[in-house]
Short mmCIF file of C-alpha atoms and ligand atoms in Angstrom, two decimals:
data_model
loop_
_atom_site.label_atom_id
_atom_site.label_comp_id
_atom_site.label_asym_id
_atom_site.label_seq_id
_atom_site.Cartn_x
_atom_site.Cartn_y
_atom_site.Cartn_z
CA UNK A 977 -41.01 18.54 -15.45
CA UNK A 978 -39.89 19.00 -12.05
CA UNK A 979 -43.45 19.37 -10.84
CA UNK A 980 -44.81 15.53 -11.80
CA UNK A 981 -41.89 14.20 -10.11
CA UNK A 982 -41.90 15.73 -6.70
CA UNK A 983 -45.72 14.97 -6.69
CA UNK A 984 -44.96 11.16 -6.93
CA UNK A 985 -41.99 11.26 -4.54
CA UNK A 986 -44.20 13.27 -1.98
CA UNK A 987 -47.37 11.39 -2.89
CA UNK A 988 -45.60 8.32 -0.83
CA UNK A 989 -45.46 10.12 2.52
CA UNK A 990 -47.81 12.97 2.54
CA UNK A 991 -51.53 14.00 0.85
CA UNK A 992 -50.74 15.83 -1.93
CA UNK A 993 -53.00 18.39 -4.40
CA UNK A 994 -51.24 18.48 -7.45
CA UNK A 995 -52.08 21.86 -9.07
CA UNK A 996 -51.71 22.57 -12.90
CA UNK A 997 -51.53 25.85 -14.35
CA UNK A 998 -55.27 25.79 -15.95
CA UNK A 999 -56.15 24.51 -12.52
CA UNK A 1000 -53.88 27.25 -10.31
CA UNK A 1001 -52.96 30.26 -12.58
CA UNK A 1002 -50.29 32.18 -10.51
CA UNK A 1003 -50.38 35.46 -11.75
CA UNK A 1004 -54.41 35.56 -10.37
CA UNK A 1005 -54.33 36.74 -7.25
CA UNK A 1006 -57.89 36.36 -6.08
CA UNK A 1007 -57.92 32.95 -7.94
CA UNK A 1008 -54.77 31.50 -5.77
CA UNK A 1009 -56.62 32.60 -2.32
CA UNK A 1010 -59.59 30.83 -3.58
CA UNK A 1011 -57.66 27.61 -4.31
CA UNK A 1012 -55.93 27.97 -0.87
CA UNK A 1013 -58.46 28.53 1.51
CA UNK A 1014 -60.61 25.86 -0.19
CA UNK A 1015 -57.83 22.83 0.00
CA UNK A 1016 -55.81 24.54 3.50
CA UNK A 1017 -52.33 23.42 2.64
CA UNK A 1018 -49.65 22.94 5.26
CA UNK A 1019 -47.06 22.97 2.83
CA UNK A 1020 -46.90 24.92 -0.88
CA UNK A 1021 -44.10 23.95 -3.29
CA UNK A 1022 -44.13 26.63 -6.02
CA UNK A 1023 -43.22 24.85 -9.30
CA UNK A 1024 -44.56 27.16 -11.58
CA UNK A 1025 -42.46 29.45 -13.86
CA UNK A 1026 -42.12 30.92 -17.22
CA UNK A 1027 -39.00 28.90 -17.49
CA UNK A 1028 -37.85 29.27 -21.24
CA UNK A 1029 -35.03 31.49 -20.59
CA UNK A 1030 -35.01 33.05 -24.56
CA UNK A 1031 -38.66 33.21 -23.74
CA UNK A 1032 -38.25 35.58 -21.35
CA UNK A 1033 -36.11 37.74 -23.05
CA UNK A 1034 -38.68 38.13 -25.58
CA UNK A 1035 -41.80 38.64 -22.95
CA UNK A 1036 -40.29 40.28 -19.77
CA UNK A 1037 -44.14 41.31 -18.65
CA UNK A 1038 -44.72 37.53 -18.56
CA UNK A 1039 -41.69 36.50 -17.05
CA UNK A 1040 -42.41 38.91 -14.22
CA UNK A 1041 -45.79 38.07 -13.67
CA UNK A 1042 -45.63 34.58 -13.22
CA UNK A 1043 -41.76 34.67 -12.18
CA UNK A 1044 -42.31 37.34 -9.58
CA UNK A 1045 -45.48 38.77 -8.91
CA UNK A 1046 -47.01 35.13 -8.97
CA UNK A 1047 -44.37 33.90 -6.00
CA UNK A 1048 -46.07 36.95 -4.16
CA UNK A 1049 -49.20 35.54 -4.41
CA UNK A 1050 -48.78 31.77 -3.94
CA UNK A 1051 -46.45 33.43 -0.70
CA UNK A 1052 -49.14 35.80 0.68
CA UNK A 1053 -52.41 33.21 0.34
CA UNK A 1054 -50.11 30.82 2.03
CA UNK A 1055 -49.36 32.83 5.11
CA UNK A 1056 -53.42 33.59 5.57
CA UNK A 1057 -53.30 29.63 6.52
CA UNK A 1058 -50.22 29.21 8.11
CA UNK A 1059 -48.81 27.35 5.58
CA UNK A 1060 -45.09 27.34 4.44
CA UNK A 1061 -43.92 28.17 1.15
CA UNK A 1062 -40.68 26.26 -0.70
CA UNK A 1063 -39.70 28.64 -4.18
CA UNK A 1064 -37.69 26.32 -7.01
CA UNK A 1065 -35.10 29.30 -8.25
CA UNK A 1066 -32.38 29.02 -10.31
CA UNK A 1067 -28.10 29.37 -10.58
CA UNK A 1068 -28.96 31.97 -12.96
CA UNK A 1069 -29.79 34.77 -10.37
CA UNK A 1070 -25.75 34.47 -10.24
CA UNK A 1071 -23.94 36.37 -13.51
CA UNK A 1072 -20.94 33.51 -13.67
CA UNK A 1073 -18.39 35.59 -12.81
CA UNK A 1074 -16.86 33.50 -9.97
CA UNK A 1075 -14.57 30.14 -10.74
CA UNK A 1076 -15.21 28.56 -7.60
CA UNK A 1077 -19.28 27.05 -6.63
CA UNK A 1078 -21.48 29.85 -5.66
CA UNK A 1079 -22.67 29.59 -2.35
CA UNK A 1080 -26.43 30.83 -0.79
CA UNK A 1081 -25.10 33.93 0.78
CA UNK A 1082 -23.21 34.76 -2.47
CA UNK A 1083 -23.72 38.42 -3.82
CA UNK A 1084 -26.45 37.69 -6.75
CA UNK A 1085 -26.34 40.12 -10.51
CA UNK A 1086 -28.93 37.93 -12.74
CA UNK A 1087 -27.74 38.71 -16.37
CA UNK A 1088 -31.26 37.93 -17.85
CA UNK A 1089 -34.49 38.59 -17.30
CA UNK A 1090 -35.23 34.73 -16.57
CA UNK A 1091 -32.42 35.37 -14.07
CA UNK A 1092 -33.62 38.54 -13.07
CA UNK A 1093 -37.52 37.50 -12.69
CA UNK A 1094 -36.43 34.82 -10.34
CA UNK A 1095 -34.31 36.59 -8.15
CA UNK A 1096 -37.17 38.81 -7.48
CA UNK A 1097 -39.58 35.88 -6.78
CA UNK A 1098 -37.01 34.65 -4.04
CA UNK A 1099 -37.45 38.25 -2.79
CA UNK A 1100 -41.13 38.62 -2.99
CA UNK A 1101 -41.45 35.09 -1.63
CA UNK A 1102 -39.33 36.27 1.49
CA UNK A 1103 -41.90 39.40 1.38
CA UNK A 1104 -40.78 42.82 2.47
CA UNK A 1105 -41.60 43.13 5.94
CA UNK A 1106 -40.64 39.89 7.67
CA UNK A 1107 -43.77 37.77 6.79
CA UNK A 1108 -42.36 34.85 4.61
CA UNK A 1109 -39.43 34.26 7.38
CA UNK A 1110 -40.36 30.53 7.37
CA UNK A 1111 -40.49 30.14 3.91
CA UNK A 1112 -37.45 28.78 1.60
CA UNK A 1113 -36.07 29.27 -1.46
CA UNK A 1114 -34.30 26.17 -3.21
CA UNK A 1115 -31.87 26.97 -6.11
CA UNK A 1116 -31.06 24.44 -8.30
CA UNK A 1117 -29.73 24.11 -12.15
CA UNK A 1118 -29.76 22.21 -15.61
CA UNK A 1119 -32.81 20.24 -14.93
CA UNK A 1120 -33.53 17.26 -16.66
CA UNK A 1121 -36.43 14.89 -16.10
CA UNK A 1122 -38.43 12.52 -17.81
CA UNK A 1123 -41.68 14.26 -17.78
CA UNK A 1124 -40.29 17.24 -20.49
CA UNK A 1125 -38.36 17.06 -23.53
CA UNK A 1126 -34.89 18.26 -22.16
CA UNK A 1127 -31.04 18.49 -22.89
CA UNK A 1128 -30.47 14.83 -22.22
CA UNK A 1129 -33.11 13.87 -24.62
CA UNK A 1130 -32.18 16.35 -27.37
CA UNK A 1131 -28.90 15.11 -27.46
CA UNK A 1132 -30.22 11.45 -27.88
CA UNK A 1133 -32.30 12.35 -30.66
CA UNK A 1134 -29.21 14.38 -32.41
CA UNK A 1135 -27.13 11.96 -32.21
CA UNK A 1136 -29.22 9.06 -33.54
CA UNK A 1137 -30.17 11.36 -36.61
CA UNK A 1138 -26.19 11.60 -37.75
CA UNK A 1139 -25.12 10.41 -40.60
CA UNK A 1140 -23.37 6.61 -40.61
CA UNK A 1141 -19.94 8.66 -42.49
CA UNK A 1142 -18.55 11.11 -40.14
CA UNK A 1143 -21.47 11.36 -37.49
CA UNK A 1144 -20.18 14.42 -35.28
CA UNK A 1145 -21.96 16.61 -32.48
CA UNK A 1146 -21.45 19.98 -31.38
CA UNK A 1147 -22.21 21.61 -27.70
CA UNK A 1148 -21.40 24.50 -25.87
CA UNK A 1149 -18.15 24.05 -24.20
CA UNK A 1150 -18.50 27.71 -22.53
CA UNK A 1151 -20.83 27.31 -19.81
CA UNK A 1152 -20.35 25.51 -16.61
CA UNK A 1153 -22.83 24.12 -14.03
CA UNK A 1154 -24.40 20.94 -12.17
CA UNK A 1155 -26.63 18.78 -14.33
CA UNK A 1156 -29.48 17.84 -12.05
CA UNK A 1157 -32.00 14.85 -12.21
CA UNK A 1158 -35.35 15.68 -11.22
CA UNK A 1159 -36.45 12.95 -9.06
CA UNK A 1160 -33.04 13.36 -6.96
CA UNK A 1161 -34.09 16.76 -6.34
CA UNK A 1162 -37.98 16.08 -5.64
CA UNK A 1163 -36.25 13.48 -3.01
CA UNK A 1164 -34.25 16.05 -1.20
CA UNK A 1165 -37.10 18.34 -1.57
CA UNK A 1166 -39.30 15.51 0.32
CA UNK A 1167 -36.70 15.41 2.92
CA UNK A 1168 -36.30 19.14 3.34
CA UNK A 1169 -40.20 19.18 3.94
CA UNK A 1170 -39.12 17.51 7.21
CA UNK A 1171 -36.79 19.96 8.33
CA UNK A 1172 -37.93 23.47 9.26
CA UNK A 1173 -35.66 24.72 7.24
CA UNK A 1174 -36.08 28.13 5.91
CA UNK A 1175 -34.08 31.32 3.80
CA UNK A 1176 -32.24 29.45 0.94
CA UNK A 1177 -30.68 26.35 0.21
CA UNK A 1178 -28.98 25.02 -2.61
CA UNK A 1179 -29.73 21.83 -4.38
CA UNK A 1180 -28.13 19.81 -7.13
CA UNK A 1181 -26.70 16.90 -8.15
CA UNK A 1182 -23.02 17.05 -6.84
CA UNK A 1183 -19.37 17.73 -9.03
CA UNK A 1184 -19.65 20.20 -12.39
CA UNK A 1185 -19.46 19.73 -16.20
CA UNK A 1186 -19.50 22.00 -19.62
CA UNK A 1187 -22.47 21.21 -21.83
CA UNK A 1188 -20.15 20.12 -24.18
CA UNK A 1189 -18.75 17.03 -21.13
CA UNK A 1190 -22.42 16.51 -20.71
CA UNK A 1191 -23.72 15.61 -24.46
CA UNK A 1192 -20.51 13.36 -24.23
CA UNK A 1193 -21.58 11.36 -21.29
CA UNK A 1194 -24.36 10.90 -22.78
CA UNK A 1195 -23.78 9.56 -26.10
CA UNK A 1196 -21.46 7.59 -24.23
CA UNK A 1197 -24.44 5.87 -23.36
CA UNK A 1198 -25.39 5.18 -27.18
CA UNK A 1199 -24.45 1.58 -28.77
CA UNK A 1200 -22.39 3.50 -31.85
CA UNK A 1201 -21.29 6.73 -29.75
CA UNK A 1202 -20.77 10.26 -31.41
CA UNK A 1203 -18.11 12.25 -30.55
CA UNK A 1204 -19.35 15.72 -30.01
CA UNK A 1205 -16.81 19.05 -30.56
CA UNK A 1206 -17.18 22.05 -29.04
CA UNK A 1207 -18.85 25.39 -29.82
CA UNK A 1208 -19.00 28.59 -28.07
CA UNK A 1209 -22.29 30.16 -26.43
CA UNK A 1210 -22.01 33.40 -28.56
CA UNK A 1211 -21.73 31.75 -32.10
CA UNK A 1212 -25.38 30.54 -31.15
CA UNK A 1213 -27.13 34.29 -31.13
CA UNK A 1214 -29.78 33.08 -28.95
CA UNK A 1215 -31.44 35.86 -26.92
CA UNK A 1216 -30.58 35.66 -23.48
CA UNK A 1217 -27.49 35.27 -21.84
CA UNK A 1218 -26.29 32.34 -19.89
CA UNK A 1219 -23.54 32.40 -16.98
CA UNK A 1220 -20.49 31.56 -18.15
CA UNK A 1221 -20.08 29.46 -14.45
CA UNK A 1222 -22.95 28.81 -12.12
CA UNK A 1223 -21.85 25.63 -10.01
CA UNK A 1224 -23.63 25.86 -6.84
CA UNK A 1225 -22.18 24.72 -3.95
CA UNK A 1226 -24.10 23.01 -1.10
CA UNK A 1227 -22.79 24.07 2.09
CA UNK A 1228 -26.24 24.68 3.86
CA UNK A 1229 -27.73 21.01 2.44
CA UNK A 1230 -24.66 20.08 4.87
CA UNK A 1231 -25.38 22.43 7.52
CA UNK A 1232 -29.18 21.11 7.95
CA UNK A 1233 -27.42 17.49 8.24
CA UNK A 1234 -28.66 16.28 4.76
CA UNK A 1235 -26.68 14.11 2.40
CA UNK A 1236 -25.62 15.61 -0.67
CA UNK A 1237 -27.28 14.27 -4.46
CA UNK A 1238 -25.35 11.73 -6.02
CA UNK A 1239 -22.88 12.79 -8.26
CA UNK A 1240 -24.25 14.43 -12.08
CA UNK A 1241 -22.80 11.04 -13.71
CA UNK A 1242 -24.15 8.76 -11.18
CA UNK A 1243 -27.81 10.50 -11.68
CA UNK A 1244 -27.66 10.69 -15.78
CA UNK A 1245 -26.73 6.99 -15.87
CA UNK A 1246 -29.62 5.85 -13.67
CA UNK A 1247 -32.14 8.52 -15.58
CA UNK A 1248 -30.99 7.08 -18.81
CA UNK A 1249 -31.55 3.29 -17.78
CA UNK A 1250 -34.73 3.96 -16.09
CA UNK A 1251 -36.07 5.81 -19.74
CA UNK A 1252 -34.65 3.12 -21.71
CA UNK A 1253 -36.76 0.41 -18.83
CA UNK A 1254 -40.00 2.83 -19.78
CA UNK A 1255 -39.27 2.77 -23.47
N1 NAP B 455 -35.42 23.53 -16.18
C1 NAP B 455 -34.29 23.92 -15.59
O1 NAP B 455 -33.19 23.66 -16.08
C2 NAP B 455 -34.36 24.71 -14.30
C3 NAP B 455 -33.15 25.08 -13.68
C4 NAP B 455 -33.19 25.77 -12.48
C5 NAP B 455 -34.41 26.08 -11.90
N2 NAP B 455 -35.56 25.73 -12.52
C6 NAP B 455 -36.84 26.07 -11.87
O2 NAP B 455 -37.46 24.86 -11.49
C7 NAP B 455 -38.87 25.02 -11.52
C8 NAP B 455 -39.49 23.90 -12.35
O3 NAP B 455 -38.99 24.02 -13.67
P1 NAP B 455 -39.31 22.96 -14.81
O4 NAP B 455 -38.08 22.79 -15.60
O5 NAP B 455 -40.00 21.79 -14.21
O6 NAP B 455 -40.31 23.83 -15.69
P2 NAP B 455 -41.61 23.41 -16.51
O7 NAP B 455 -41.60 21.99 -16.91
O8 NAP B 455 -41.75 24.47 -17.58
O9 NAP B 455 -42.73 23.62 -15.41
C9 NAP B 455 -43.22 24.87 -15.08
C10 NAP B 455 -44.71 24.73 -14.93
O10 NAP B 455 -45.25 26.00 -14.56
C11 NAP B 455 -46.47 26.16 -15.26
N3 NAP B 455 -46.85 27.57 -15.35
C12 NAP B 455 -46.44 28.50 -16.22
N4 NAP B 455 -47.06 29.67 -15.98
C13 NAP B 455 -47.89 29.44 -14.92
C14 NAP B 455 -48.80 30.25 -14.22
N5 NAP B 455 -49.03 31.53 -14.57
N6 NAP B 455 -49.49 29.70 -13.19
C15 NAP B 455 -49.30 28.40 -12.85
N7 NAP B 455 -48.45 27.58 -13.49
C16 NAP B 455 -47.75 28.11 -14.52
C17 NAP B 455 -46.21 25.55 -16.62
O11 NAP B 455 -47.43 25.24 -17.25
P3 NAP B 455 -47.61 25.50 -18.85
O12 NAP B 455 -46.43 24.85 -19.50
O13 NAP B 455 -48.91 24.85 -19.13
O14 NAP B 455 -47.63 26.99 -19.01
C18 NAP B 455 -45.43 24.29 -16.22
O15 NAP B 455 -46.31 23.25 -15.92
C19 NAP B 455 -39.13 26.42 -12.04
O16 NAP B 455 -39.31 27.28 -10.96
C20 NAP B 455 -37.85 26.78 -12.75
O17 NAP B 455 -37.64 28.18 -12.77
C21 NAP B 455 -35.57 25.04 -13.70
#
């Protein structure tokens, strides 16, 4: 999802190889070096993850192969060219304790193995001795983009399936964070391949919202709206656990000198014309 995006934003300014996971698996050591030293990248934006968070749960051995080990890799074949890294993590390496935005230097305490999985390929992207001191770790959250069936779209689909007599939603009112729009972040992505930048930086689109605000801006959006109630994360008994709160502040976006993203409403209304234009 995030991946297709940032190549077309980057595509505009810079040669890009756009690597797939049958093309670049990861958790292959021997196979990334290959890959590498046959293209030479200056730059490496590590996009791939296990990223279904129950998934993980279910297959920690996976999650930390591809979520950790596989950072290692993509990290250590880049440094035998010179190259920089940039790591996409996640505002679940926080556990949601706090009520106020997390910031990078926060203390992190991952609650799932997604979570957990991430915050170690952050770590083994860094490296332990020094070597990945150039590289940098972007955390963002809630992704949405049209290249992936996502929350925005799920929502859509719900709500058009109600029935005409009492149509009514239901979303999780319990969890708090920054809805983000993929292009907006492949754009400050693009920018902060400018910068020389490095350690961590947080990126998403700017203010906060429940899941349950969320589904309602977007039926909003719908000629014969739905209102949608709310539930409560643990009535759902999914697998892994979510931060109750994982808002991520942007101080260091500010520190480098870069604008912050729009605001979440801002981006969902201009993601949901542009996929009504492609419709
Ligand atoms: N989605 C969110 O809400 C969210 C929030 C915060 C951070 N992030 C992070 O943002 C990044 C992009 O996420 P996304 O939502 O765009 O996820 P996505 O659509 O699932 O993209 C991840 C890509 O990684 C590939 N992949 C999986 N295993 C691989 C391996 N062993 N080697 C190479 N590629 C592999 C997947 O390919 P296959 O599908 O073919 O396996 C998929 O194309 C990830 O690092 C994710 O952790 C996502």
């Amino acid at each position: 999802m995030l991946g297709q995006d940032l190549v077309a934003v980057l595509q505009a300014k810079h040669e890009v190889l756009a690597l797939d996971h049958a093309a670049c698996d990861v958790s292959d050591e021997a196979a990334v070096r290959r890959i590498f030293c046959e293209w030479r990248p200056k730059l490496v934006v590590n996009c791939a993850a296990y990223a279904d968070v129950d998934g993980c749960e279910r297959d920690p051995e996976r999650a930390f192969a591809v979520n950790a080990r596989g950072a290692g890799h993509v990290a250590r074949a880049a440094e035998q060219l010179g190259a920089r890294v940039f790591y996409i993590s996640t505002d679940y390496v926080f556990n949601g304790g706090k009520r106020e935005p997390y910031q990078e230097d926060d203390p992190t305490g991952p609650i799932s193995i997604y979570g957990q999985s991430k915050l170690e390929g952050e770590q083994q992207t860094f490296g332990s001795d020094g070597a990945g001191a150039r590289h940098l770790v972007i955390r963002t959250s809630w992704l949405y983009g049209i290249h992936r069936p996502n929350f925005v779209e799920k929502v859509l689909a719900d709500a058009q399936s109600q029935p005409q007599l009492n149509p009514k939603l239901e979303a999780v009112a319990d969890q708090i964070s920054c809805p983000t729009w993929t292009l907006h972040l492949s754009q400050k992505i693009t920018e902060l391949a400018e910068t020389s930048a490095c350690g961590i930086v947080h990126v998403v689109n700017t203010g906060q919202c429940s899941r349950q605000e969320m589904a309602q801006a977007i039926v909003e959006w719908l000629p014969r709206p739905v209102p949608v109630g709310p539930t409560y994360w643990a009535k759902l008994n999914r697998p892994a656990r979510r931060p109750a709160y994982s808002v991520l502040g942007c101080r260091r976006l500010e520190q480098l000198g870069l604008e912050p993203l729009p605001h979440w409403r801002e981006a969902l209304e201009e993601y949901l014309e542009l996929r009504t234009i492609r419709q």
